[in-house]
Coordinates of C-alpha atoms and ligand atoms in Angstrom, one line a residue:
M26 CA 33.2 9.3 22.5
T27 CA 36.4 9.1 24.8
A28 CA 37.9 5.7 25.4
D29 CA 39.1 5.9 28.9
G30 CA 37.7 9.4 30.0
R31 CA 34.4 11.0 30.5
C32 CA 33.0 14.0 29.3
A33 CA 32.3 16.9 31.2
V34 CA 30.2 20.2 30.8
I35 CA 30.8 23.1 32.7
V36 CA 27.8 25.6 32.5
G37 CA 27.9 29.3 33.0
S38 CA 25.4 31.9 33.5
G39 CA 23.8 31.9 30.1
A40 CA 22.7 28.2 30.1
W41 CA 20.3 27.9 33.1
H42 CA 18.1 26.2 31.1
V43 CA 20.3 23.4 30.9
L44 CA 19.8 23.0 34.7
R45 CA 16.3 22.9 34.5
G46 CA 16.5 19.9 32.0
E47 CA 15.2 21.9 29.0
G48 CA 16.7 21.3 25.6
G49 CA 16.9 17.6 26.0
F50 CA 19.4 17.5 28.9
V51 CA 18.6 15.0 31.5
L52 CA 19.7 15.7 35.0
G53 CA 20.5 12.9 37.6
P54 CA 21.6 13.1 41.2
G55 CA 24.3 15.6 41.9
A56 CA 26.7 16.1 44.7
P57 CA 29.6 18.5 45.5
R58 CA 32.9 16.4 45.9
P59 CA 35.9 17.1 48.3
T60 CA 39.2 18.0 47.0
P61 CA 42.4 19.1 48.4
F62 CA 41.2 22.6 47.4
G63 CA 38.0 22.5 49.0
S64 CA 34.6 21.5 48.1
S65 CA 33.6 21.6 44.1
R66 CA 30.4 22.5 42.9
P67 CA 27.7 19.8 42.9
I68 CA 28.4 17.7 40.1
F69 CA 25.6 16.0 38.4
E70 CA 25.4 12.8 36.3
A71 CA 23.4 14.3 33.2
H72 CA 22.4 13.0 29.7
L73 CA 23.1 15.1 26.7
P74 CA 20.2 15.0 24.0
G75 CA 20.7 11.8 22.5
G76 CA 21.4 10.0 25.5
R77 CA 25.3 10.4 26.0
P78 CA 26.3 10.5 29.8
V79 CA 28.3 13.4 30.9
L80 CA 29.3 14.9 34.1
L81 CA 27.6 18.4 34.6
L82 CA 28.7 21.1 36.9
T83 CA 27.6 24.8 37.1
R84 CA 30.1 27.4 37.8
H85 CA 27.6 29.9 39.4
G86 CA 25.2 27.8 41.4
E87 CA 22.1 26.0 40.5
R88 CA 19.6 28.6 41.1
G89 CA 20.8 31.8 39.8
Y90 CA 24.1 33.8 40.2
D91 CA 25.2 33.0 43.7
V92 CA 28.7 32.4 43.0
G93 CA 30.2 35.3 41.0
A94 CA 32.9 34.5 38.4
W95 CA 35.7 36.0 40.7
A96 CA 34.3 33.6 43.6
V97 CA 34.4 30.3 41.7
N98 CA 36.4 27.5 43.1
Y99 CA 37.9 26.6 39.9
R100 CA 40.6 24.3 41.2
A101 CA 38.2 22.4 43.4
N102 CA 35.8 22.1 40.1
L103 CA 38.3 20.8 37.7
W104 CA 40.0 18.6 40.4
A105 CA 36.7 16.9 41.1
L106 CA 35.8 16.5 37.4
K107 CA 39.3 14.7 37.0
D108 CA 38.6 12.7 40.0
L109 CA 35.4 11.6 38.5
G110 CA 37.3 10.3 35.4
A111 CA 36.7 13.4 33.1
D112 CA 39.3 13.9 30.3
L113 CA 37.4 16.4 28.2
V114 CA 35.7 19.5 29.3
L115 CA 33.3 21.7 27.3
A116 CA 32.8 24.9 28.9
T117 CA 29.8 27.3 28.1
C118 CA 30.4 31.1 28.2
A119 CA 28.1 34.1 27.8
C120 CA 30.3 36.9 26.6
G121 CA 30.5 40.4 25.6
G122 CA 31.1 41.1 22.0
I123 CA 34.2 43.6 21.4
D124 CA 34.4 43.1 17.8
P125 CA 31.6 45.2 16.3
A126 CA 31.1 42.7 13.6
L127 CA 29.9 40.0 16.3
A128 CA 26.1 40.3 16.5
V129 CA 24.4 39.2 19.5
G130 CA 23.5 35.5 19.5
T131 CA 26.4 34.6 17.4
F132 CA 28.4 31.6 18.8
V133 CA 32.3 32.0 19.1
L134 CA 35.0 29.5 19.3
P135 CA 38.0 31.2 20.9
H136 CA 41.2 30.0 19.9
D137 CA 43.2 32.3 22.1
L138 CA 42.9 34.0 25.3
I139 CA 44.1 37.2 27.2
D140 CA 44.0 36.5 31.1
K141 CA 43.5 39.9 32.9
T142 CA 42.6 38.2 36.2
T143 CA 44.7 38.8 39.2
R144 CA 42.9 37.5 42.3
R145 CA 42.5 33.8 41.3
P146 CA 44.5 30.8 42.4
R147 CA 45.7 29.9 38.9
T148 CA 47.7 26.6 39.4
F149 CA 47.6 23.4 41.3
F150 CA 51.3 23.7 42.1
E151 CA 51.8 26.3 44.3
A152 CA 54.7 25.0 46.0
S153 CA 56.6 23.1 43.4
G154 CA 58.3 23.8 40.0
L155 CA 55.8 22.0 38.2
G156 CA 53.2 23.4 35.7
V157 CA 55.6 25.4 33.2
L158 CA 53.3 24.1 30.3
R159 CA 53.3 25.7 26.7
H160 CA 50.1 27.4 25.6
A161 CA 50.5 27.7 21.9
E162 CA 46.9 26.4 21.6
P163 CA 45.4 27.3 25.1
F164 CA 42.1 25.5 23.9
C165 CA 41.8 21.8 22.8
P166 CA 42.1 22.1 19.0
A167 CA 40.1 18.7 18.6
A168 CA 37.2 19.8 21.0
R169 CA 37.2 23.1 18.9
K170 CA 37.1 21.5 15.7
A171 CA 34.2 19.2 16.9
L172 CA 32.4 22.4 18.3
A173 CA 32.8 24.1 14.7
E174 CA 31.4 21.2 13.0
A175 CA 28.5 20.8 15.3
L176 CA 27.7 24.6 14.9
A177 CA 28.0 24.5 11.0
E178 CA 25.8 21.3 10.9
A179 CA 23.3 22.9 12.9
G180 CA 23.3 26.0 10.7
L181 CA 24.0 28.5 13.6
P182 CA 25.8 31.6 13.0
H183 CA 29.3 31.4 14.5
V184 CA 33.0 32.4 14.1
D185 CA 35.6 29.6 14.4
A186 CA 38.2 32.0 16.0
G187 CA 38.5 34.6 18.6
V188 CA 40.5 36.0 21.4
C189 CA 38.7 36.1 24.6
V190 CA 39.9 38.5 27.3
V191 CA 38.9 37.4 30.7
T192 CA 38.3 40.2 33.5
D193 CA 38.0 40.0 37.0
G194 CA 34.8 41.5 37.9
P195 CA 32.4 42.0 39.7
R196 CA 31.9 45.2 37.9
L197 CA 31.8 45.4 34.1
E198 CA 34.5 47.1 32.0
T199 CA 34.8 50.7 31.2
P200 CA 34.8 51.9 27.4
A201 CA 38.2 52.7 27.5
E202 CA 39.2 49.3 28.9
I203 CA 37.4 47.5 26.0
R204 CA 39.1 50.1 23.5
A205 CA 42.5 48.9 24.9
F206 CA 41.5 45.2 24.9
A207 CA 40.4 45.6 21.3
A208 CA 43.6 47.2 20.4
E209 CA 45.5 44.1 22.2
G210 CA 43.7 41.9 19.8
A211 CA 40.6 40.5 21.8
T212 CA 37.3 40.1 20.1
V213 CA 35.1 38.9 23.1
V214 CA 35.2 39.5 27.0
G215 CA 34.0 37.3 29.5
M216 CA 34.8 36.5 33.1
T217 CA 35.3 32.9 33.5
L218 CA 37.5 31.0 31.2
A219 CA 40.7 32.0 33.1
P220 CA 42.0 30.3 35.1
E221 CA 39.8 27.2 34.2
F222 CA 41.5 26.5 30.9
A223 CA 45.0 26.6 32.4
L224 CA 43.8 24.2 35.4
A225 CA 42.3 21.8 32.9
R226 CA 45.6 21.5 31.0
E227 CA 47.7 21.0 34.5
L228 CA 45.4 18.0 34.7
E229 CA 45.7 16.8 31.0
M230 CA 42.0 17.5 30.5
C231 CA 40.9 18.5 26.8
Y232 CA 39.1 21.9 27.3
A233 CA 37.3 24.1 24.8
P234 CA 34.7 27.0 25.3
L235 CA 31.4 27.2 23.6
A236 CA 30.8 31.1 23.8
W237 CA 28.2 33.2 22.5
V238 CA 27.8 36.9 22.4
V239 CA 25.1 38.2 25.0
N240 CA 25.7 41.9 24.6
P241 CA 27.9 44.4 22.9
A242 CA 30.8 45.1 25.1
E243 CA 30.9 48.5 26.9
G244 CA 31.2 51.2 24.3
V245 CA 31.1 49.3 21.0
R246 CA 27.5 50.3 20.8
D247 CA 25.4 53.4 22.1
R248 CA 23.1 52.0 24.9
P249 CA 21.1 53.9 27.2
Y250 CA 21.5 53.3 30.8
R251 CA 18.5 51.0 32.0
P252 CA 18.5 50.4 35.8
D253 CA 15.9 47.7 35.8
V254 CA 17.4 45.0 33.4
L255 CA 20.5 42.9 33.2
F256 CA 23.7 44.7 32.9
E257 CA 21.8 47.8 33.1
G258 CA 20.9 47.7 29.3
M259 CA 23.9 46.8 27.5
A260 CA 21.6 44.6 25.4
T261 CA 18.4 45.7 23.7
E262 CA 15.4 43.4 24.3
A263 CA 15.8 42.0 20.8
E264 CA 19.3 41.2 21.4
Q265 CA 18.3 39.6 24.6
A266 CA 16.0 37.5 22.6
S267 CA 18.8 36.5 20.2
A268 CA 20.9 35.6 23.1
D269 CA 18.3 33.4 24.9
A270 CA 17.7 31.5 21.4
A271 CA 21.3 31.0 21.0
A272 CA 21.6 29.6 24.5
A273 CA 18.4 27.2 23.9
R274 CA 20.7 25.7 21.2
V275 CA 23.6 24.9 23.4
P276 CA 22.6 21.4 24.7
A277 CA 22.2 20.0 21.0
V278 CA 25.4 21.8 19.9
L279 CA 27.3 20.1 22.9
A280 CA 25.8 16.7 22.2
A281 CA 26.7 16.9 18.5
A282 CA 30.1 18.0 19.5
V283 CA 30.8 15.1 21.9
D284 CA 29.5 12.5 19.4
R285 CA 32.3 14.0 17.0
L286 CA 35.3 13.6 19.4
A287 CA 37.4 10.6 18.5
P288 CA 38.8 8.7 21.4
D289 CA 42.4 8.9 19.9
R290 CA 42.0 12.5 19.1
S291 CA 45.5 13.7 18.1
C292 CA 45.8 16.9 20.4
H293 CA 48.6 17.1 23.1
C294 CA 46.2 17.9 26.1
R295 CA 46.4 14.6 27.6
S296 CA 50.1 14.3 27.7
A297 CA 50.6 17.9 28.9
M298 CA 52.6 16.9 31.8
Q299 CA 54.6 14.2 30.3
R300 CA 58.1 15.6 30.7
Y301 CA 57.5 15.6 34.3
R302 CA 56.4 12.1 34.2
D303 CA 59.7 11.1 32.0
D304 CA 61.8 13.0 34.6
G305 CA 60.1 10.9 37.4
R306 CA 59.1 14.0 39.1
I307 CA 55.3 13.0 38.9
G308 CA 53.6 9.4 38.8
D309 CA 50.8 8.2 36.9
D310 CA 48.2 9.1 39.4
F311 CA 47.4 13.0 39.3
R312 CA 46.4 12.9 43.1
T313 CA 49.8 13.0 44.1
W314 CA 51.0 15.6 41.9
V315 CA 50.4 18.4 44.6
E316 CA 51.2 18.7 48.1
R317 CA 48.0 18.6 50.3
P318 CA 47.5 21.6 52.3
A319 CA 47.6 21.4 55.8
P320 CA 44.1 20.7 57.0
Ligands
HPA18 N1 31.9 41.9 30.0 C1 32.3 40.8 31.0 N2 31.7 39.6 31.1 C2 30.7 39.5 30.3 C3 30.1 40.4 29.5 C4 30.6 41.7 29.4 O1 30.5 42.5 28.6 N3 28.9 39.8 28.9 C5 28.7 38.6 29.5 N4 29.8 38.4 30.3

């Protein structure tokens, strides 16, 4: 439970069931929110299993994959969540497994990230010198710990470490790209955690992903091409079932993690911009930190 802030959940493509109210998630009314960076996705008042209220937003749309990872307005989404009082964001992320030891259906809590995206606005501070922030721990360690404890308590297969490489899409990766990412230390690949993680830090929100493997990354396993199924057959039917089973556990894991998060958690996320405040370059209200783009 957070003292002064609200908890937010960003739902990715692997967790549509959450939006259908399955798994104990109760969805209230939702509306897009205007921000200096355009309109956010609709933000829903929702309740996690057990009743805890959260703000819920879907990256890709409420009906299906209408907004690709490369077209998400990450700035508007993060701004709107902050504007509604969020100080913690748990982000779901279906990913491809680069490390061959990662079976489909395994949850992964990345501790680090490689950003390969090139075409996404990645800062709120386009026209100022703000935002030169340390990223020794790109994800909130307190939120990661809570997620790890929730996964362990639920007895779910998980790995409490990982490096997520984030690609631009829309196309999936080539085998040579995946080999190169593996050589760079990546263990999973996805398309959405960047620039989301960095934008959350610029707004002093704790941010941690709950990822799970939905397919072996390209070339990791020999998979025949199937034109009629998701990702043209990168996952077998049995693996698809494992991925779905993992996704079904997501609401309960999120609920258990949020319950474990102390309001006085000792991470640095909520003072990420402190030196700018100390210098008098920014005030207390984040809404004054950016120049408003001309209408
Ligand atoms: N690559 C990129 N993004 C993904 C993948 C993948 O293999 N699987 C799920 N999201």
